[in-house]
Each structure stands twice: as C-alpha cells, then as structure tokens.
CSV table of C-alpha atoms (C1' of nucleotides) in Angstrom, one decimal:
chain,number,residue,atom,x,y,z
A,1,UNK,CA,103.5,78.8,146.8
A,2,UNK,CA,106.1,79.0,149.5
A,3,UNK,CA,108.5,76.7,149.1
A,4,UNK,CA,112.0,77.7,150.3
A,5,UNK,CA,113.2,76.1,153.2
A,6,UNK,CA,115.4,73.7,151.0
A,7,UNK,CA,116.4,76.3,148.7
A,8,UNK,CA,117.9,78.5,151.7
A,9,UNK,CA,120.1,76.1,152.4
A,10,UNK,CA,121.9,75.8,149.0
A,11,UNK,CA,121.7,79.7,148.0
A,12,UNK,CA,125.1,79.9,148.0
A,13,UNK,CA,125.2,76.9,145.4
A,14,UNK,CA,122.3,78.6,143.9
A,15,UNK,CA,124.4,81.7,143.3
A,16,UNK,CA,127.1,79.7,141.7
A,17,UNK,CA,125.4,77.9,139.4
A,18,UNK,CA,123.3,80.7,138.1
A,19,UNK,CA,126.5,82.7,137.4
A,20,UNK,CA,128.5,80.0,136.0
A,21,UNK,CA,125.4,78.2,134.0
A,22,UNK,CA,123.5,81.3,133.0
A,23,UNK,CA,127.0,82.7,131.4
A,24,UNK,CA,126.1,80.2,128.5
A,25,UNK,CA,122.4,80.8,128.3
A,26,UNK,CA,122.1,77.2,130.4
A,27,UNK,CA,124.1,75.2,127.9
A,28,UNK,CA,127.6,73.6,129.1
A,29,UNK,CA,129.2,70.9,130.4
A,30,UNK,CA,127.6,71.3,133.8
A,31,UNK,CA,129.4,68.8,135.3
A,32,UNK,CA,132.5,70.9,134.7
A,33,UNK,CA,130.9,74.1,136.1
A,34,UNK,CA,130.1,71.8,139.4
A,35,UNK,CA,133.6,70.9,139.4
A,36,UNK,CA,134.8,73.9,139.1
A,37,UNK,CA,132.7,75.6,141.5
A,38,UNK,CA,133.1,73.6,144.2
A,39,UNK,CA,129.7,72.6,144.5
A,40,UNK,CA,128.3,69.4,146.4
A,41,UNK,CA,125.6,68.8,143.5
A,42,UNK,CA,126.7,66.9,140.3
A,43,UNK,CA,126.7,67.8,137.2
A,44,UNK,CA,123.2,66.2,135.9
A,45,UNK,CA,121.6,67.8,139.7
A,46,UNK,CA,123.4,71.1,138.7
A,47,UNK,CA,121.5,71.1,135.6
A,48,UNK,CA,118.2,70.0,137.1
A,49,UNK,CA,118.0,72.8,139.8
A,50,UNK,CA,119.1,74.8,136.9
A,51,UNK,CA,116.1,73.5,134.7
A,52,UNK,CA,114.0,73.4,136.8
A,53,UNK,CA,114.1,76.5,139.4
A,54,UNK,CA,117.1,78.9,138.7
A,55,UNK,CA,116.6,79.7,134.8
A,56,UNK,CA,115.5,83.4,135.0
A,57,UNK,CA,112.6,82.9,132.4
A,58,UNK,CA,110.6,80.7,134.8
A,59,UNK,CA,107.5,81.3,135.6
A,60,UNK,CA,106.6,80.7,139.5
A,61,UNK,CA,103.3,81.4,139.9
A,62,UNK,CA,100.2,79.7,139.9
A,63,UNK,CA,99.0,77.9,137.0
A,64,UNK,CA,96.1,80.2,135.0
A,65,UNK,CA,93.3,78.2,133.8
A,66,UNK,CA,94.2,78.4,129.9
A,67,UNK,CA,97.2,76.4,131.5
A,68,UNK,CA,95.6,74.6,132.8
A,69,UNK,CA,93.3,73.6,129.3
A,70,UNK,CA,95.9,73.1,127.5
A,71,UNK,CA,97.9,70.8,129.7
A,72,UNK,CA,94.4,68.9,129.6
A,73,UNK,CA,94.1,69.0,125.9
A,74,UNK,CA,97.3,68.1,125.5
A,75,UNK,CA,97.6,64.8,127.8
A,76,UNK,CA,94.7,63.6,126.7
A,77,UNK,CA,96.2,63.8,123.4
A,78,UNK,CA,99.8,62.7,123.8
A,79,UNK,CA,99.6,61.5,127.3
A,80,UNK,CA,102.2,62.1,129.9
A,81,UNK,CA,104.9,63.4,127.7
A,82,UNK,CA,105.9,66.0,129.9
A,83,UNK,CA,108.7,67.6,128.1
A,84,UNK,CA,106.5,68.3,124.8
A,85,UNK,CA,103.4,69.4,126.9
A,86,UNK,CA,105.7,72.2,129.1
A,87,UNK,CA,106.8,73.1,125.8
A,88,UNK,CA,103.7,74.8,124.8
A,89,UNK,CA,104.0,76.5,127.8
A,90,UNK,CA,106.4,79.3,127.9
A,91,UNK,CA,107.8,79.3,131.4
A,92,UNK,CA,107.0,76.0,132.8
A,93,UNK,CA,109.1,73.5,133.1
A,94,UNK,CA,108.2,69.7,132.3
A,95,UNK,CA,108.7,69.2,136.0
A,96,UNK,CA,106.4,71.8,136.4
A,97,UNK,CA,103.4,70.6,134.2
A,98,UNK,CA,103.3,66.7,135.9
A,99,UNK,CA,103.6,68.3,139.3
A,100,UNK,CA,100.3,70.6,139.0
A,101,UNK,CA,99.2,67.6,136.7
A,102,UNK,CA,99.7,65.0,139.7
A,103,UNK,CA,98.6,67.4,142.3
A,104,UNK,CA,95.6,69.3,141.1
A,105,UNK,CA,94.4,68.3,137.8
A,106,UNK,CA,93.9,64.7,138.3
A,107,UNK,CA,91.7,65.1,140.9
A,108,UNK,CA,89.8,67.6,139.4
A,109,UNK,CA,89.3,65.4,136.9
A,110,UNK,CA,87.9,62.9,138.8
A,111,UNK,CA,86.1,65.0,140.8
A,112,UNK,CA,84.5,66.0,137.4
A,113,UNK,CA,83.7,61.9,136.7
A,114,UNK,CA,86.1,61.8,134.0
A,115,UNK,CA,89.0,59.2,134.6
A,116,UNK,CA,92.1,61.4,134.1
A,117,UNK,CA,94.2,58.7,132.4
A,118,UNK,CA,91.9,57.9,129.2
A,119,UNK,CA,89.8,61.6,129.8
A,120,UNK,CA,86.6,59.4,129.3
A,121,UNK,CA,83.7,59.3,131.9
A,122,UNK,CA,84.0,56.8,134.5
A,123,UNK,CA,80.3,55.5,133.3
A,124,UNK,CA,82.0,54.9,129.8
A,125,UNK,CA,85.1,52.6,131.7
A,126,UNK,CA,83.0,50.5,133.9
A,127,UNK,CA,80.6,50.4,130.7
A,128,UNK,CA,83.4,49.2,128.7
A,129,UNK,CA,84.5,46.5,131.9
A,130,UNK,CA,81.2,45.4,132.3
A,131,UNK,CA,81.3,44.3,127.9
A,132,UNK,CA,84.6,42.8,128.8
A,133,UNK,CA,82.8,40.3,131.5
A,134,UNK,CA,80.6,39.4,128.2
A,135,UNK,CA,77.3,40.5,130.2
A,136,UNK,CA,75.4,43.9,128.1
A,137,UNK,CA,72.8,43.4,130.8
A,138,UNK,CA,75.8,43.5,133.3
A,139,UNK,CA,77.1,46.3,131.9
A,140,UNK,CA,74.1,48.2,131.1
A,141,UNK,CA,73.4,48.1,134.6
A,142,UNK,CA,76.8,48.8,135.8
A,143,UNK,CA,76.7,52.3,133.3
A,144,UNK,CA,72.6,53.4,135.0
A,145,UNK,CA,74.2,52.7,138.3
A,146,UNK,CA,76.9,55.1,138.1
A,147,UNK,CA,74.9,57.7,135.7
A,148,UNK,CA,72.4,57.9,138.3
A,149,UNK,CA,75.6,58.0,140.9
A,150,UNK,CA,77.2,61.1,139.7
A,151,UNK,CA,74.4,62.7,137.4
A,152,UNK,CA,76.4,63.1,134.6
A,153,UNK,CA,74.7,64.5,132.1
A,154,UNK,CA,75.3,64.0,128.3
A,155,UNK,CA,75.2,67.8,127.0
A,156,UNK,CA,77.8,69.7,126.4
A,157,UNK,CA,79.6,71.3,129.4
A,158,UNK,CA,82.5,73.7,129.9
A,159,UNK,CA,85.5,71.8,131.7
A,160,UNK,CA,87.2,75.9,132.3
A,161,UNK,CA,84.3,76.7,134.0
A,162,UNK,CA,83.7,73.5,135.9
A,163,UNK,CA,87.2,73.5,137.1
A,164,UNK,CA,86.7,77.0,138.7
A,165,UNK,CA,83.3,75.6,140.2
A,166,UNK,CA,85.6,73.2,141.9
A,167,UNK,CA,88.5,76.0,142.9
A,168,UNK,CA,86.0,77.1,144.5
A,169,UNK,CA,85.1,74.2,146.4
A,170,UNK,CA,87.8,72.9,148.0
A,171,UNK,CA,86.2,70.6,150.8
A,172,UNK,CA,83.7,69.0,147.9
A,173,UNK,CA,84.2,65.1,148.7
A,174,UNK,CA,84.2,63.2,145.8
A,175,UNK,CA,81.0,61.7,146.9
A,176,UNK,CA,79.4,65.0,146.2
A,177,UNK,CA,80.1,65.6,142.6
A,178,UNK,CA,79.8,69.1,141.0
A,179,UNK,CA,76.1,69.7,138.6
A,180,UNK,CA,76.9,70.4,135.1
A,181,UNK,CA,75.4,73.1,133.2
A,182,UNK,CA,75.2,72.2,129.2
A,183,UNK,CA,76.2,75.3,127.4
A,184,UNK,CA,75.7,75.8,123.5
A,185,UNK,CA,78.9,77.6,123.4
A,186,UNK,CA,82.3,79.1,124.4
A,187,UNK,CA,82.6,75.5,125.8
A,188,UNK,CA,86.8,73.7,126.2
A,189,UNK,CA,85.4,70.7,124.7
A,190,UNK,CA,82.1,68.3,125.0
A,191,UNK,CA,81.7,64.8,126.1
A,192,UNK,CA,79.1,62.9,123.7
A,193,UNK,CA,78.6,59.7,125.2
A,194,UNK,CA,77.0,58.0,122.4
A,195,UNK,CA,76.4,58.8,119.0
A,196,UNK,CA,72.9,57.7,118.2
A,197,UNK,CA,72.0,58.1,122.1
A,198,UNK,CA,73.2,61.1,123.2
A,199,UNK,CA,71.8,59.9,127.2
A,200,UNK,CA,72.7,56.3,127.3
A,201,UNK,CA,75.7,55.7,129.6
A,202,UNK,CA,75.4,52.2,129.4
A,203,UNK,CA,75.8,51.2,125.8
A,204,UNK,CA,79.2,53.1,124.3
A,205,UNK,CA,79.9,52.1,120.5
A,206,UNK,CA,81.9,49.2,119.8
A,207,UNK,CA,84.2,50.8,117.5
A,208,UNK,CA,85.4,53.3,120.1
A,209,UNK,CA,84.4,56.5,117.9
A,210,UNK,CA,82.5,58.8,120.5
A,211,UNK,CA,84.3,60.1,123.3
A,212,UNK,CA,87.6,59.9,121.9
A,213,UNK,CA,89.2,63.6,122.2
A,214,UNK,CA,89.3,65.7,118.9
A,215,UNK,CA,91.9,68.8,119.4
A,216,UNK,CA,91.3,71.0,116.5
A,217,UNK,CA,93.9,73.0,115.3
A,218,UNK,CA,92.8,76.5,116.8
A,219,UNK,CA,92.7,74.7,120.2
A,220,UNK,CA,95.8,75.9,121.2
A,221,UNK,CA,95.7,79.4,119.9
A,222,UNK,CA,91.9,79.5,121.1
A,223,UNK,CA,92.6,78.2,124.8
A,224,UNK,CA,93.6,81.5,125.3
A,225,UNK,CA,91.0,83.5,124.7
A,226,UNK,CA,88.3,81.2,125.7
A,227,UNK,CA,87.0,80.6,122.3
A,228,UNK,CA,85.7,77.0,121.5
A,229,UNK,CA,88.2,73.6,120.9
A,230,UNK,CA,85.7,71.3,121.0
A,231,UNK,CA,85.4,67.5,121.4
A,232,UNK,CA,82.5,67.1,119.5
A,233,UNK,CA,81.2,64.4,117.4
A,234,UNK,CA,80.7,66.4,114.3
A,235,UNK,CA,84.5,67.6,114.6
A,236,UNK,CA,85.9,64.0,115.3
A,237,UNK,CA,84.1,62.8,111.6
A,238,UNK,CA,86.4,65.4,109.8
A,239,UNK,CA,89.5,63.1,111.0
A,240,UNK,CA,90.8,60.8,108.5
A,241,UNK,CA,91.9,58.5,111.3
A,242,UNK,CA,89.3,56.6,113.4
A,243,UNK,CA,90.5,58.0,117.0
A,244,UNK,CA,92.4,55.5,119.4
A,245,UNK,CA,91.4,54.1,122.3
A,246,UNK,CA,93.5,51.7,124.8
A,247,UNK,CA,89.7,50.1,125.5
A,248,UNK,CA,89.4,49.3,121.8
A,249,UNK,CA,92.6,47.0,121.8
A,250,UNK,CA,91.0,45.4,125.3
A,251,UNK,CA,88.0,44.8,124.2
A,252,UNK,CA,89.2,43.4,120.9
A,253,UNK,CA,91.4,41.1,122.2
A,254,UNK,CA,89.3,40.0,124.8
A,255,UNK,CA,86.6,38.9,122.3
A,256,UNK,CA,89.1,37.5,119.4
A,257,UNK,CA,88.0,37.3,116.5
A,258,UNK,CA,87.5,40.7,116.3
A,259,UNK,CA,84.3,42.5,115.6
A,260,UNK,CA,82.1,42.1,112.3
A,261,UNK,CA,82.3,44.8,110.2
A,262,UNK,CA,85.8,45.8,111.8
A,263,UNK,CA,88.1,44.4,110.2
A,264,UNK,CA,88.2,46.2,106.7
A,265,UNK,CA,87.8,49.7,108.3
A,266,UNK,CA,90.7,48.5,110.2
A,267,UNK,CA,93.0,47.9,107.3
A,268,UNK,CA,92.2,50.8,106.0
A,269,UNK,CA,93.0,53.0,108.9
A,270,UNK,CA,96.1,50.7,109.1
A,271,UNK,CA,97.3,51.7,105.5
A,272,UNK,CA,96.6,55.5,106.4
A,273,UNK,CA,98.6,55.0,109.4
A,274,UNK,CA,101.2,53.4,107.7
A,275,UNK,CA,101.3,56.0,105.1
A,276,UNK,CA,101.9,59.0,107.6
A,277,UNK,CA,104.2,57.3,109.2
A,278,UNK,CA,106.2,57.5,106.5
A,279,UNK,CA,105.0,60.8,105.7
A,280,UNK,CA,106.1,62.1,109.0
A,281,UNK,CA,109.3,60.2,109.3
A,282,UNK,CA,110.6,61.7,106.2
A,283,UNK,CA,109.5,64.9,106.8
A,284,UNK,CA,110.4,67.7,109.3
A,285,UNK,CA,109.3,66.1,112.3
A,286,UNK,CA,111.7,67.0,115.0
A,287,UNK,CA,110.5,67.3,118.8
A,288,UNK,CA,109.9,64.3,119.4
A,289,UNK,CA,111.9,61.2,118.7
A,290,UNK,CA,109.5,58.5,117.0
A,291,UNK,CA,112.0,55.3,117.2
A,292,UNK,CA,112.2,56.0,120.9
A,293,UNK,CA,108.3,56.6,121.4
A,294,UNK,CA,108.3,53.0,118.9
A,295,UNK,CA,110.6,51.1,121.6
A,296,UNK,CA,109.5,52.9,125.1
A,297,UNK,CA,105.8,52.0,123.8
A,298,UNK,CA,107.2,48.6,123.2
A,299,UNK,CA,108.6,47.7,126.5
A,300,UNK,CA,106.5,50.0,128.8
A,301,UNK,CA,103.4,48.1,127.8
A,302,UNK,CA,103.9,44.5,128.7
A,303,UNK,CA,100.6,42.9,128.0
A,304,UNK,CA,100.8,40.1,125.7
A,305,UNK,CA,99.4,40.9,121.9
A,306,UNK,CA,99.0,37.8,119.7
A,307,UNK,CA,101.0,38.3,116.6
A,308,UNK,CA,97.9,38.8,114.4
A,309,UNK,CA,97.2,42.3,116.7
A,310,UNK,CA,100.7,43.5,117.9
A,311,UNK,CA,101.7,45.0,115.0
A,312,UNK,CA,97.9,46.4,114.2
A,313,UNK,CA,98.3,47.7,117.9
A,314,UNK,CA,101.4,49.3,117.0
A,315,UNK,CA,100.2,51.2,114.1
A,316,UNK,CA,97.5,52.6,115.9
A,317,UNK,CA,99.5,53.7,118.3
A,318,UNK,CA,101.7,55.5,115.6
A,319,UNK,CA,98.6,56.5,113.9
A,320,UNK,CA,97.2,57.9,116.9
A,321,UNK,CA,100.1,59.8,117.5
A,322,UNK,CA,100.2,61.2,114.0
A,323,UNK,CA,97.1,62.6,114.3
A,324,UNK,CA,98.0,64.4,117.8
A,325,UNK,CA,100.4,65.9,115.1
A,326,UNK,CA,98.0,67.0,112.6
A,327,UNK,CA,95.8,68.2,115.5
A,328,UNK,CA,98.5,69.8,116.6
A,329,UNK,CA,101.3,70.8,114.1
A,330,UNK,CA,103.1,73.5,115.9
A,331,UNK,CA,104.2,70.8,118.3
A,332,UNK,CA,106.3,69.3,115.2
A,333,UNK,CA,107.9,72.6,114.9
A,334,UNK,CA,110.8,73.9,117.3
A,335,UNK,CA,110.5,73.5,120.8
A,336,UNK,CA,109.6,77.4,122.4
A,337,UNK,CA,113.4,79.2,122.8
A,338,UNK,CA,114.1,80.7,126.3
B,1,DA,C1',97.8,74.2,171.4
B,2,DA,C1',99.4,70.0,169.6
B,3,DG,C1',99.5,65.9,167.1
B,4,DA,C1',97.9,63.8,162.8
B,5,DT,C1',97.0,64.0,158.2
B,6,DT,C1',97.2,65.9,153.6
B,7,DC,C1',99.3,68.6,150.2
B,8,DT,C1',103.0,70.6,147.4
B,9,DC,C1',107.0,70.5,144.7
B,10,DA,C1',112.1,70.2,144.4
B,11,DA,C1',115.0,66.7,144.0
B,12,DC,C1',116.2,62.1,143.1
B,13,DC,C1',116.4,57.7,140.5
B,14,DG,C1',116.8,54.8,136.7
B,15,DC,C1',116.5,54.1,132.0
B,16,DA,C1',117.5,55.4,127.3
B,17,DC,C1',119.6,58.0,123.6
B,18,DC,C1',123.5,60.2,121.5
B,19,DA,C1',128.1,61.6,120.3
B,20,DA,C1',132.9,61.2,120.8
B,21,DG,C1',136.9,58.5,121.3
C,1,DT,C1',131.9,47.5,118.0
C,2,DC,C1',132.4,48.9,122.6
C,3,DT,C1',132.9,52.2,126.3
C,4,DT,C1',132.2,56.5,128.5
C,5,DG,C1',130.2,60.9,129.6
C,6,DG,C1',126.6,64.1,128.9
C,7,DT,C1',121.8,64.7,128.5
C,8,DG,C1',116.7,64.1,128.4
C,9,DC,C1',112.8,62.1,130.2
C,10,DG,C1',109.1,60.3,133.2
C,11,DG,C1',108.1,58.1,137.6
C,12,DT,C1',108.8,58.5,142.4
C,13,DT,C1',110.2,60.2,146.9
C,14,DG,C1',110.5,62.9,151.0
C,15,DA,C1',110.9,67.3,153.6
C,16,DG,C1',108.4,71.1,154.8
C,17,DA,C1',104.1,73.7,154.7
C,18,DA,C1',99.3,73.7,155.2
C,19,DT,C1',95.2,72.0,157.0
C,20,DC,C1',92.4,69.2,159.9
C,21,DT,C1',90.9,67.1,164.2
DNA sequence: AAGATTCTCAACCGCACCAAG
DNA sequence: TCTTGGTGCGGTTGAGAATCT
C-alpha cells in the first residue's frame, strides 16, 4: 500500500527516533529521546510511530490469508483485543490487525452472511431477535426469509476459500452474496446451524450450544498449512465449558425466569468457571491482565443485569475467556520477542 | 478531465494500569 | 494515601490515495 505522503514530511524525525529508539531495542524513556532530539512529537507519539511503523521487524505488506484466519479465529474467540491477537502475528502490529480488521475483514464477513461481531450467521441473529419479540412463528419466519435471502446453506464451507472468492470480487454488492460450496475437508472451520436440524435457520437451540466457535488447539499451528481447525459440533462436545454467547444472557434475561432445564447445567458450568478462574489466576497466566479484563468488562457493558444474573454473567464471561485459554494456551505464554 | 465518493491507515484521543517518589 | 510520569490499549479521526461517475 502506498502510504507516504505524511511520513515524507517527518523523515527527518523518523531518522531521529529510529537512531535514538532503536539504540535500546525500542525500550526507553521516549519522552526523554524526544526531548533530547528536538523532535515536535511527544514522547507517548514518539513511541507510537515507533510501534507502529519505524520498528525494523515490521512487516508491511499485505496481509496473507493464514493472517488473515487467524485474526478471524482469534476475534471470534477473544474479541477485539488487539494487542494479544497481533501477538500471534510476528510482524504486525496491534494497530495493524484492527486496521485490516476494520477495513477488509469485517466486510468480508458480512459479505459472507456472518455478522462479524458475534461470527454467527445473520439468519441465527434476527432468529434469535425474532425469540426475543416472544413470537417462534415471528421468528421462524424472520430466519426462512433471510435463508431464502442469502442462500446460506448449512454444510460445511471453507471461509479461506470463500474469502479469496470475494478478493476476487471486488464490485460483489452485498445484495449479491457469494454460493457456498460444502467441502468434507481441509475446511477453516464449519457453521452448523442447528444440531438436530442441520437446515433449519429459523429455530437455533435455546441453550446457545451450536454455532458457538470451537478453536482447537492445532488451529493456530494448522492455519498455516491449511489443514483443518474446525468449528464443528462434534469438536465443541469435547469442551468442558458450555460455549458463551452474548444472545444467551439476552435472551435469558429477556424471558426471566430463566429456561427449564437451565438452571442446574448452569451451576455447574458456573462451579467449573469458578474453578479455572482460580486455576488460572494462580497459575502462569501472564499476557493478559484478568482484573483489568474483570473491570473494563464491567464498565464497558452498561446494560443493567439483575443481581440474581450479574454475577452468573460475569463468570461466563471469565469462563468463556478461560476456555479461549485452553483453546489457545500458547496465548498464556510470552508475548512473541522482536 | 474533473468532481464526488470510498478506501486505507497512521496518528490521535482518552482511559486505565503501574511504579516510583 | 496521593500524585506524577510512563506505558498499553482500543476506539476514532482525518489526510491522502484510489476509484467511481
């Protein structure tokens, strides 16, 4: 990408802070190297263009399409935590990764019918808004509509693949949606709509078990070569932890009480949850800081939660997380050394 | 060719955390 | 305990490039 106009300008600071920042392998008190070089920038925008553009292990070209799986895999797993995502990428920065996220694979996403912020079809969402209007038949109706909108279809298909099919369409409007070819293997992951039936859109289980991501440990290792990660149902029964789902808590708390047959599978989840926690927080868990995920999560989601389901919400949260970390355990270990 | 629109991405902003004094 | 400075992070902005009409 061509992108220099800006950086002409500032070369000369460019050339400064390299020498003065990359003297100390990036580490310093930057805003004394600013200082001391003269330079317009401050310290914390020293270390930003530093971070971000001047580091000599950068990477500046395109994003490949393993990339580009994992930085799927890994949002739909952890969501928008930047930092630990660009970790996994050697040579991308964090500023990196949500640019190409913001720019290109969110609406690839969509373009694929998948809603990029809970990677579940859009049939499954409006589904799941038509059961919080308290109509099935509304919602049922809602789910054909859109299945027979966008024919998506319920097999397995390969999101690499699918992505390229869209490179390679760059004026598709999103009114045109790209056909998807089910493929028994070598797929990124699968979409299973429903458990007991596989082709019905409209009716997604209750408990929020299908279509929830399942990132198996050779994922990450895998995305490279192509080999399967996969997001099947089969795969998501060998988690100890019922997978989370923001729709689950809606739904829940839209229909208080809760559902039958919910509420001791629930408590059990809860004391598994509970018990990683603990597991975790004494252990060796060290990218990522779990008191400040506790209090961000806290604040940044203002919806009110009665007090019988804030602190269940809370530990599925946490319990959600922890299993991103089993799925995932390199992403406990140290962040990749440049 | 030219103006309008869209896209890209470096930089900025604000908040939070942490350590030192 | 409070203040201050450094740092990390995620969301947002805006200038320039690319594309469209």
């Amino acid at each position: 990408m061509v992108k220099s106009p800006c950086c002409e300008k500032i070369s000369v600071e460019d050339a400064k802070i390299h020498s003065l920042v990359s003297k100390n392998n990036g580490s310093g008190n930057l805003t004394f190297v600013s200082k001391k070089a003269g330079l317009k920038r401050c310290g914390k925008s020293c270390r930003l263009r530093w971070n971000n553009y001047l580091r000599p292990d950068l990477k500046h070209d395109n994003f490949t399409s393993q990339e580009e799986d994992l930085i799927i895999k890994l949002h739909a797993a952890i969501g928008s935590r930047w930092s630990i995502i660009a970790q996994q990428l050697p040579g991308r920065t964090d500023n990196d990764v949500k640019n190409h996220w913001n720019t290109k694979l969110k609406k690839k996403l969509s373009q694929m019918g998948i809603d990029p912020v809970t990677h579940k079809p859009f049939s499954k969402l409006i589904a799941d808004y038509g059961k919080i209007g308290g109509s099935e038949k509304h919602s049922t109706q809602i789910g054909s509509d859109l299945k027979n909108a966008i024919h998506l279809k319920s097999e397995p298909y390969q999101l690499s693949q699918e992505f390229r099919n869209i490179d390679s369409q760059p004026n598709q409007s999103p009114t045109s949606p790209p056909k998807f070819e089910p493929i028994e293997k070598n797929f990124l992951f699968n979409i299973t709509h429903c458990d007991n039936h596989p082709t019905d859109f409209s009716m997604p289980k209750v408990s929020g078990a299908s279509n929830c991501i399942n990132l198996e440990n050779e994922s990450i290792q895998a995305s490279s070569s192509s080999t399967s990660s996969s997001y099947s149902t089969a795969a998501q029964e060998a988690l100890p932890v019922t997978p989370f789902s923001w729709n689950d808590f809606l739904l829940e708390d839209a229909f208080e009480p809760s559902f039958d047959g919910q509420e001791h599978e629930t408590m059990d989840e809860l004391s598994f949850s509970k018990e990683l926690v603990c597991q975790i927080e004494n252990g060796t868990r060290q990218s990522l800081n779990i008191k400040e995920v506790r209090s961000k999560q806290a604040t940044k989601n203002d919806f009110q939660v009665s007090s019988s389901t804030d602190i269940s919400f809370v530990e599925a949260m946490l319990g959600q997380e922890n299993e991103t970390f089993l799925s995932f355990p390199h992403l406990m270990e140290e962040p990749f050394n440049y």
